[in-house]
Short mmCIF file of C-alpha atoms in Angstrom, two decimals:
data_model
loop_
_atom_site.label_atom_id
_atom_site.label_comp_id
_atom_site.label_asym_id
_atom_site.label_seq_id
_atom_site.Cartn_x
_atom_site.Cartn_y
_atom_site.Cartn_z
CA MET A 286 -16.38 25.31 5.48
CA GLY A 287 -16.99 21.60 6.01
CA ASP A 288 -18.03 19.21 3.27
CA SER A 289 -19.61 22.02 1.25
CA ALA A 290 -16.19 23.46 0.44
CA TRP A 291 -15.39 23.67 -3.24
CA ARG A 292 -12.15 21.72 -2.76
CA ASN A 293 -14.13 18.60 -1.83
CA VAL A 294 -15.93 18.46 -5.19
CA TRP A 295 -14.41 16.81 -8.27
CA HIS A 296 -15.04 19.63 -10.74
CA GLY A 297 -15.39 18.69 -14.40
CA ILE A 298 -15.99 14.99 -13.64
CA ALA A 299 -19.40 13.47 -14.36
CA VAL A 300 -20.51 9.94 -13.57
CA ALA A 301 -22.76 8.27 -16.12
CA PRO A 302 -25.64 6.27 -14.61
CA ALA A 303 -25.06 2.54 -14.73
CA SER A 304 -26.85 -0.60 -13.65
CA ARG A 305 -23.93 -1.67 -11.47
CA ALA A 306 -21.89 0.09 -8.82
CA ILE A 307 -19.39 2.62 -10.09
CA PHE A 308 -16.84 1.41 -7.56
CA PRO A 309 -15.82 -2.24 -8.10
CA GLY A 310 -14.70 -4.56 -5.34
CA SER A 311 -12.14 -3.34 -2.84
CA SER A 312 -8.49 -4.25 -3.11
CA SER A 313 -5.50 -3.37 -0.94
CA GLN A 314 -2.93 -4.99 -3.26
CA THR A 315 -1.89 -2.91 -6.26
CA SER A 316 0.57 -3.89 -8.91
CA SER A 317 3.41 -1.56 -9.76
CA ALA A 318 2.43 -1.86 -13.42
CA GLN A 319 -1.12 -0.58 -12.83
CA GLN A 320 -2.09 2.76 -11.36
CA PRO A 321 -5.57 2.47 -9.82
CA PHE A 322 -8.16 5.24 -9.81
CA PHE A 323 -11.14 4.31 -7.67
CA ASN A 324 -10.15 0.64 -8.01
CA ARG A 325 -10.16 0.83 -11.81
CA PRO A 326 -7.00 0.44 -13.93
CA LEU A 327 -5.64 3.78 -15.03
CA ARG A 328 -3.63 3.95 -18.23
CA SER A 329 -1.99 7.14 -19.40
CA GLY A 330 -1.50 8.16 -23.00
CA VAL A 331 1.40 10.17 -24.35
CA ARG A 332 3.41 11.45 -21.41
CA PRO A 333 4.53 15.09 -21.57
CA ARG A 334 7.86 14.16 -19.98
CA ALA A 335 10.35 12.03 -21.90
CA LEU A 336 11.02 8.56 -20.53
CA TYR A 337 14.80 8.98 -20.44
CA LYS A 338 14.41 11.82 -17.91
CA ASP A 339 12.70 9.48 -15.45
CA LEU A 340 14.50 6.29 -16.44
CA ALA A 341 15.84 5.69 -12.93
CA TYR A 342 12.33 5.86 -11.40
CA PHE A 343 11.02 3.60 -14.15
CA LEU A 344 13.65 0.95 -13.44
CA ILE A 345 13.25 1.14 -9.66
CA ASN A 346 9.50 0.56 -9.94
CA LEU A 347 9.96 -2.60 -12.01
CA SER A 348 9.61 -5.99 -10.38
CA TRP A 349 12.81 -7.86 -9.55
CA PRO A 350 12.60 -10.27 -12.53
CA ARG A 351 11.93 -7.42 -14.95
CA LEU A 352 14.69 -5.31 -13.44
CA ALA A 353 17.17 -8.19 -13.70
CA LEU A 354 16.16 -8.71 -17.33
CA ALA A 355 16.51 -4.99 -18.11
CA LEU A 356 19.96 -4.72 -16.51
CA ALA A 357 21.22 -7.93 -18.15
CA THR A 358 19.93 -6.77 -21.54
CA SER A 359 21.64 -3.41 -21.11
CA TYR A 360 24.90 -5.00 -19.96
CA PHE A 361 25.26 -7.51 -22.79
CA GLY A 362 23.72 -5.11 -25.30
CA VAL A 363 26.46 -2.52 -24.72
CA ILE A 364 29.10 -5.23 -25.05
CA PHE A 365 27.56 -6.37 -28.33
CA LEU A 366 27.50 -2.81 -29.73
CA PHE A 367 31.21 -2.37 -29.03
CA ALA A 368 31.85 -5.82 -30.52
CA LEU A 369 30.30 -4.56 -33.75
CA ALA A 370 32.62 -1.54 -33.61
CA PHE A 371 35.67 -3.78 -33.11
CA TYR A 372 34.70 -6.07 -35.98
CA PHE A 373 33.19 -3.79 -38.63
CA VAL A 374 34.78 -0.39 -37.92
CA CYS A 375 38.25 -1.20 -36.62
CA GLN A 376 38.49 -4.69 -38.16
CA GLU A 377 40.43 -5.90 -35.13
CA CYS A 378 39.13 -9.48 -35.27
CA ASN A 379 38.72 -12.25 -37.77
CA ASP A 380 35.11 -12.97 -36.81
CA LEU A 381 32.33 -11.40 -34.74
CA PHE A 382 32.76 -13.92 -31.91
CA ASP A 383 36.34 -12.75 -31.32
CA GLY A 384 35.09 -9.18 -31.44
CA TYR A 385 32.58 -9.98 -28.71
CA ASN A 386 35.31 -11.56 -26.55
CA LEU A 387 37.49 -8.49 -27.02
CA SER A 388 34.60 -6.19 -26.16
CA TYR A 389 33.70 -8.20 -23.05
CA GLN A 390 37.29 -8.11 -21.77
CA ALA A 391 37.51 -4.38 -22.37
CA PHE A 392 34.14 -3.67 -20.71
CA SER A 393 34.81 -5.82 -17.65
CA THR A 394 38.41 -4.48 -17.37
CA ILE A 395 39.75 -7.94 -16.55
CA GLY A 396 42.69 -7.64 -18.93
CA PHE A 397 43.21 -9.03 -22.41
CA GLY A 398 43.75 -12.70 -23.21
CA ILE A 399 44.20 -14.22 -26.65
CA VAL A 400 42.46 -11.29 -28.39
CA TYR A 401 43.63 -7.71 -27.97
CA SER A 402 43.68 -4.41 -29.82
CA ARG A 403 46.30 -4.13 -32.52
CA ASP A 404 45.96 -0.62 -33.94
CA ARG A 405 44.96 2.90 -32.91
CA CYS A 406 41.26 2.54 -33.77
CA GLY A 407 40.92 -0.47 -31.49
CA ASN A 408 42.69 1.38 -28.67
CA TYR A 409 40.31 4.32 -28.96
CA VAL A 410 37.29 2.02 -28.87
CA THR A 411 38.78 0.27 -25.83
CA ILE A 412 39.19 3.60 -24.01
CA LEU A 413 35.59 4.56 -24.80
CA GLU A 414 34.27 1.18 -23.65
CA SER A 415 36.27 1.36 -20.42
CA TYR A 416 34.73 4.76 -19.73
CA MET A 417 31.26 3.37 -20.40
CA SER A 418 32.04 0.55 -17.99
CA MET A 419 33.00 3.02 -15.24
CA VAL A 420 29.68 4.83 -15.72
CA LEU A 421 27.26 1.94 -16.20
CA LEU A 422 28.44 -0.55 -13.57
CA PRO A 423 28.10 1.90 -10.62
CA THR A 424 24.76 2.98 -12.06
CA PHE A 425 23.51 -0.62 -12.08
CA ALA A 426 24.76 -1.11 -8.52
CA GLY A 427 23.06 2.12 -7.41
CA ILE A 428 19.73 1.08 -8.90
CA ILE A 429 19.89 -2.31 -7.17
CA PHE A 430 20.90 -0.74 -3.85
CA THR A 431 18.13 1.86 -4.10
CA LYS A 432 15.52 -0.81 -4.78
CA PHE A 433 16.76 -2.81 -1.79
CA SER A 434 16.68 0.23 0.47
CA LEU A 435 13.22 1.46 -0.51
CA PRO A 436 10.88 1.41 2.49
CA LYS A 437 8.37 -1.39 2.19
CA VAL A 438 4.75 -0.98 3.19
CA GLN A 439 4.67 -2.14 6.81
CA VAL A 440 1.00 -1.63 7.62
CA ALA A 441 -1.65 -4.32 7.19
CA PHE A 442 -5.28 -3.29 6.76
CA SER A 443 -8.25 -5.50 7.48
CA ASN A 444 -10.18 -6.75 4.46
CA VAL A 445 -13.44 -5.52 5.98
CA CYS A 446 -14.62 -2.59 8.02
CA CYS A 447 -17.36 -2.77 10.63
CA ILE A 448 -20.33 -0.57 11.40
CA GLN A 449 -20.57 -1.27 15.12
CA PRO A 450 -23.84 -0.19 16.76
CA ASN A 451 -24.03 1.63 20.10
CA TYR A 452 -20.32 2.37 20.08
CA SER A 453 -20.76 5.76 21.74
CA GLY A 454 -24.15 6.00 23.38
CA ASN A 455 -26.81 5.58 20.72
CA HIS A 456 -24.37 6.31 17.91
CA ALA A 457 -22.86 3.65 15.72
CA ALA A 458 -19.24 3.75 14.58
CA LEU A 459 -17.36 2.86 11.43
CA VAL A 460 -14.31 0.81 12.46
CA VAL A 461 -11.27 -0.25 10.40
CA ARG A 462 -8.43 -2.28 11.91
CA VAL A 463 -4.76 -1.78 11.02
CA ALA A 464 -1.63 -3.50 12.31
CA ASN A 465 2.11 -2.97 12.16
CA ALA A 466 3.23 -5.70 9.73
CA SER A 467 6.96 -5.23 10.21
CA SER A 468 8.95 -8.46 10.05
CA SER A 469 10.98 -7.41 13.09
CA SER A 470 10.62 -9.50 16.23
CA HIS A 471 11.07 -6.44 18.46
CA LEU A 472 8.02 -4.33 17.72
CA ASN A 473 8.52 -2.43 20.96
CA LEU A 474 11.68 -0.93 19.42
CA ASP A 475 11.11 -1.04 15.64
CA VAL A 476 8.08 1.22 15.56
CA ILE A 477 6.48 3.50 13.01
CA MET A 478 6.76 7.05 14.24
CA ASP A 479 4.40 9.97 13.66
CA ALA A 480 1.71 7.69 12.26
CA SER A 481 -1.26 9.55 10.83
CA PHE A 482 -4.50 8.12 9.43
CA SER A 483 -7.36 9.69 7.52
CA MET A 484 -10.72 8.51 6.20
CA GLU A 485 -12.52 9.86 3.16
CA LEU A 486 -15.91 8.89 1.80
CA PHE A 487 -16.55 9.15 -1.95
CA SER A 488 -20.05 9.00 -3.38
CA THR A 489 -21.54 8.63 -6.84
CA VAL A 490 -21.39 12.39 -7.42
CA LEU A 491 -17.63 12.18 -6.78
CA ARG A 492 -17.78 14.32 -3.68
CA ARG A 493 -15.21 13.82 -0.98
CA HIS A 494 -16.24 13.76 2.67
CA LYS A 495 -13.59 13.86 5.38
CA LEU A 496 -14.54 11.42 8.13
CA PRO A 497 -13.08 12.58 11.46
CA LEU A 498 -11.47 9.79 13.47
CA LYS A 499 -11.64 9.35 17.22
CA GLN A 500 -7.85 9.52 17.14
CA ALA A 501 -5.95 9.92 13.88
CA ASP A 502 -2.38 10.71 14.97
CA PHE A 503 -0.04 8.49 16.97
CA ILE A 504 3.49 9.21 18.13
CA PHE A 505 4.35 5.51 17.99
CA PHE A 506 2.56 2.75 16.06
CA ARG A 507 3.72 -0.57 17.50
CA LEU A 508 1.18 -3.36 17.21
CA ALA A 509 -2.41 -2.90 16.06
CA LEU A 510 -5.23 -0.44 16.51
CA GLU A 511 -8.72 0.35 15.31
CA LEU A 512 -9.59 3.48 13.38
CA VAL A 513 -12.97 4.67 14.64
CA HIS A 514 -15.32 7.18 13.04
CA VAL A 515 -18.36 7.83 15.23
CA ILE A 516 -21.52 8.12 13.15
CA ASP A 517 -23.28 10.98 14.93
CA ALA A 518 -25.43 13.81 13.60
CA THR A 519 -22.38 15.52 12.06
CA SER A 520 -21.24 12.44 10.14
CA PRO A 521 -21.88 12.15 6.37
CA LEU A 522 -23.02 8.56 7.06
CA TYR A 523 -25.72 9.65 9.50
CA ALA A 524 -29.17 8.52 8.33
CA THR A 525 -27.58 7.44 5.04
CA PRO A 526 -26.87 3.78 4.22
CA PHE A 527 -23.52 2.78 2.75
CA SER A 528 -24.75 2.27 -0.81
CA PRO A 529 -23.02 0.39 -3.67
CA ASP A 530 -22.08 3.75 -5.16
CA CYS A 531 -19.94 4.76 -2.18
CA MET A 532 -16.33 4.01 -1.41
CA LEU A 533 -14.25 4.49 1.74
CA LEU A 534 -10.60 5.45 1.30
CA VAL A 535 -8.22 5.07 4.27
CA THR A 536 -4.81 6.72 4.00
CA PHE A 537 -1.78 6.13 6.22
CA THR A 538 1.46 8.10 6.49
CA GLY A 539 4.30 7.48 8.89
CA VAL A 540 8.06 7.42 9.37
CA ASP A 541 10.06 4.19 9.59
CA SER A 542 12.18 4.28 12.74
CA ASN A 543 14.99 2.30 11.08
CA ARG A 544 15.31 3.96 7.67
CA HIS A 545 13.79 7.31 8.71
CA ALA A 546 11.90 7.24 5.43
CA THR A 547 8.30 8.23 4.85
CA ILE A 548 5.80 5.38 4.40
CA VAL A 549 2.53 5.97 2.55
CA ASN A 550 -0.23 3.44 1.98
CA GLN A 551 -3.88 3.49 0.98
CA VAL A 552 -6.69 0.96 1.04
CA SER A 553 -10.27 1.25 -0.19
CA TYR A 554 -13.49 -0.39 1.00
CA THR A 555 -16.72 -0.73 -0.97
CA HIS A 556 -20.19 -1.76 0.14
CA ASP A 557 -19.42 -5.49 -0.16
CA CYS A 558 -16.73 -5.17 2.52
CA ILE A 559 -18.98 -3.59 5.15
CA ALA A 560 -19.92 -5.85 8.08
CA HIS A 561 -23.06 -4.35 9.63
CA GLY A 562 -23.68 -4.86 13.32
CA ALA A 563 -20.27 -6.42 13.93
CA LYS A 564 -17.02 -5.79 15.73
CA PHE A 565 -13.47 -7.03 15.28
CA VAL A 566 -12.23 -10.09 17.15
CA ALA A 567 -9.20 -9.56 19.38
CA MET A 568 -5.99 -10.50 17.57
CA LEU A 569 -3.60 -9.98 20.50
CA SER A 570 -3.05 -12.63 23.16
CA HIS A 571 -0.80 -12.70 26.21
CA GLU A 572 1.41 -15.74 26.65
CA VAL A 573 3.63 -16.52 29.64
CA ASN A 574 6.69 -14.57 28.52
CA HIS A 575 5.54 -12.69 25.45
CA VAL A 576 2.66 -11.08 23.63
CA GLU A 577 1.50 -12.75 20.42
CA MET A 578 -0.27 -10.97 17.56
CA ASP A 579 -2.19 -13.29 15.23
CA PHE A 580 -2.41 -11.77 11.74
CA ASP A 581 -4.82 -14.53 10.69
CA ARG A 582 -7.41 -12.68 12.78
CA LEU A 583 -6.78 -9.29 11.26
CA SER A 584 -10.05 -9.41 9.30
CA ASP A 585 -12.07 -11.66 11.64
CA VAL A 586 -15.20 -10.07 13.07
CA ALA A 587 -18.06 -11.20 15.31
CA LEU A 588 -21.67 -10.14 15.75
CA SER A 589 -21.88 -7.27 18.14
CA GLU A 590 -24.20 -9.12 20.55
CA THR A 591 -23.13 -12.74 19.93
CA SER A 592 -19.93 -14.78 19.66
CA VAL A 593 -20.54 -16.07 16.12
CA LEU A 594 -17.31 -15.59 14.19
CA TRP A 595 -17.16 -14.64 10.57
CA ASN A 596 -14.04 -14.93 8.50
CA ALA A 597 -13.80 -12.07 6.05
CA MET A 598 -11.67 -14.05 3.61
CA GLY A 599 -14.43 -16.52 2.81
CA HIS A 600 -17.61 -14.46 2.98
CA ARG A 601 -18.92 -11.12 1.85
CA ARG A 602 -22.02 -10.61 3.99
CA LEU A 603 -22.26 -11.02 7.71
CA LEU A 604 -25.95 -10.59 8.45
CA SER A 605 -29.16 -11.62 6.77
CA PRO A 606 -32.44 -9.72 7.19
CA ASP A 607 -33.94 -12.37 9.48
CA GLN A 608 -31.20 -12.16 12.13
CA GLY A 609 -32.90 -9.36 14.06
CA ILE A 610 -30.38 -6.67 13.19
CA HIS A 611 -31.02 -4.42 10.24
CA HIS A 612 -29.76 -1.14 8.92
CA GLU A 613 -32.10 1.75 8.13
CA GLY A 614 -29.96 4.83 8.06
CA MET A 615 -28.27 4.63 11.43
CA THR A 616 -31.20 3.17 13.39
CA TRP A 617 -30.46 -0.19 14.93
CA GLU A 618 -32.99 -2.68 16.26
CA TYR A 619 -32.10 -5.75 18.26
CA ALA A 620 -34.15 -8.83 18.90
CA ALA A 621 -31.99 -10.07 21.77
CA SER A 622 -30.87 -6.85 23.42
CA THR A 623 -32.14 -3.26 23.49
CA SER A 624 -29.40 -1.80 25.65
CA THR A 625 -28.41 1.75 24.71
CA GLU A 626 -25.74 2.29 27.34
CA SER A 627 -22.59 4.07 26.21
CA SER A 628 -19.89 1.67 25.16
CA SER A 629 -16.60 1.97 26.98
CA GLN A 630 -14.69 0.06 24.34
CA PRO A 631 -11.46 1.93 23.50
CA PHE A 632 -10.17 2.42 19.98
CA VAL A 633 -7.34 -0.03 20.76
CA GLU A 634 -7.62 -3.50 22.22
CA PRO A 635 -7.25 -3.40 26.03
CA ALA A 636 -4.21 -5.68 25.91
CA MET A 637 -2.48 -3.25 23.58
CA ALA A 638 -2.97 -0.07 25.57
CA GLY A 639 0.26 -0.38 27.55
CA LEU A 640 2.31 -1.20 24.47
CA LEU A 641 0.75 1.14 21.94
CA LEU A 642 0.27 4.30 23.97
CA LYS A 643 2.81 6.19 26.04
CA GLN A 644 1.82 6.24 29.69
CA SER A 645 2.27 9.50 31.55
CA SER A 646 4.76 9.45 34.41
CA ALA A 647 2.83 12.08 36.34
#
């Protein structure tokens, strides 16, 4: 059914005309406290599901300082509540401070010191607090362990994507670079398995276009690769410029070989992150005894026909209209070169082919 399928249209959503782009600048870093929708903060109103039913997920998604504050508040808050019971209900202590000491000793099950329960009411409160201690302390430990064991995003996306001319014959290509950002020093062993990538183009009418990749699925994702969408006659980008009211969404899914947990990550690119007439600079170099991958070059690109480097972190536009390369649909004109030979550049850097792809033994 292609892009005309009903499932690719955002039914019931209308975009009001505006003087600026509907999609703001791209960002690959999202805070756990904000849920983005097309790079705009998304805030929900009254939730249909009560918070206490999803309290564990809420705590796990907190940052470490906020989680530590929440657990410490809960820990000492429960002790203070039982201290009030010891002092006001059972009247076990002469002042509230002694009641807090008695409650702390009962909750931590370290044994009683100078203060201890003297009557039946205090003993019952001690039993209840000991039970609460047996429930809460393992719960706190489980939340901390779960947060430690959550799979971290191990894929780094470039800050820009390139529209590289003459990638396949006369057709240009939309190229995004990704790299395995695992902190392991043995990337030939600690790989991401069953890696799968997808590209989707969203326009001002909120219509989704699936952009087919030259290769989207990989058995092993070790170092770095380039995601390539060839802009031919079947591409939604053919004869259509990447306007300010368009956004590219790249999605990654894979399985961590160590934790065997699913990893999901997304990054979006808007028109200000498109480098026209450019290609990515090689980020892999061979040393004497090892292969080095330079993440500082993850977003570095160069003009397709020159060696002028452009650092994506400090600039937004690569080409100016007087440089001899311009974009009118997908027609490219060159002042220095008019070669239309088919490019033999692979979708991975040549130095990575032996490490990234499995070689057949046949």
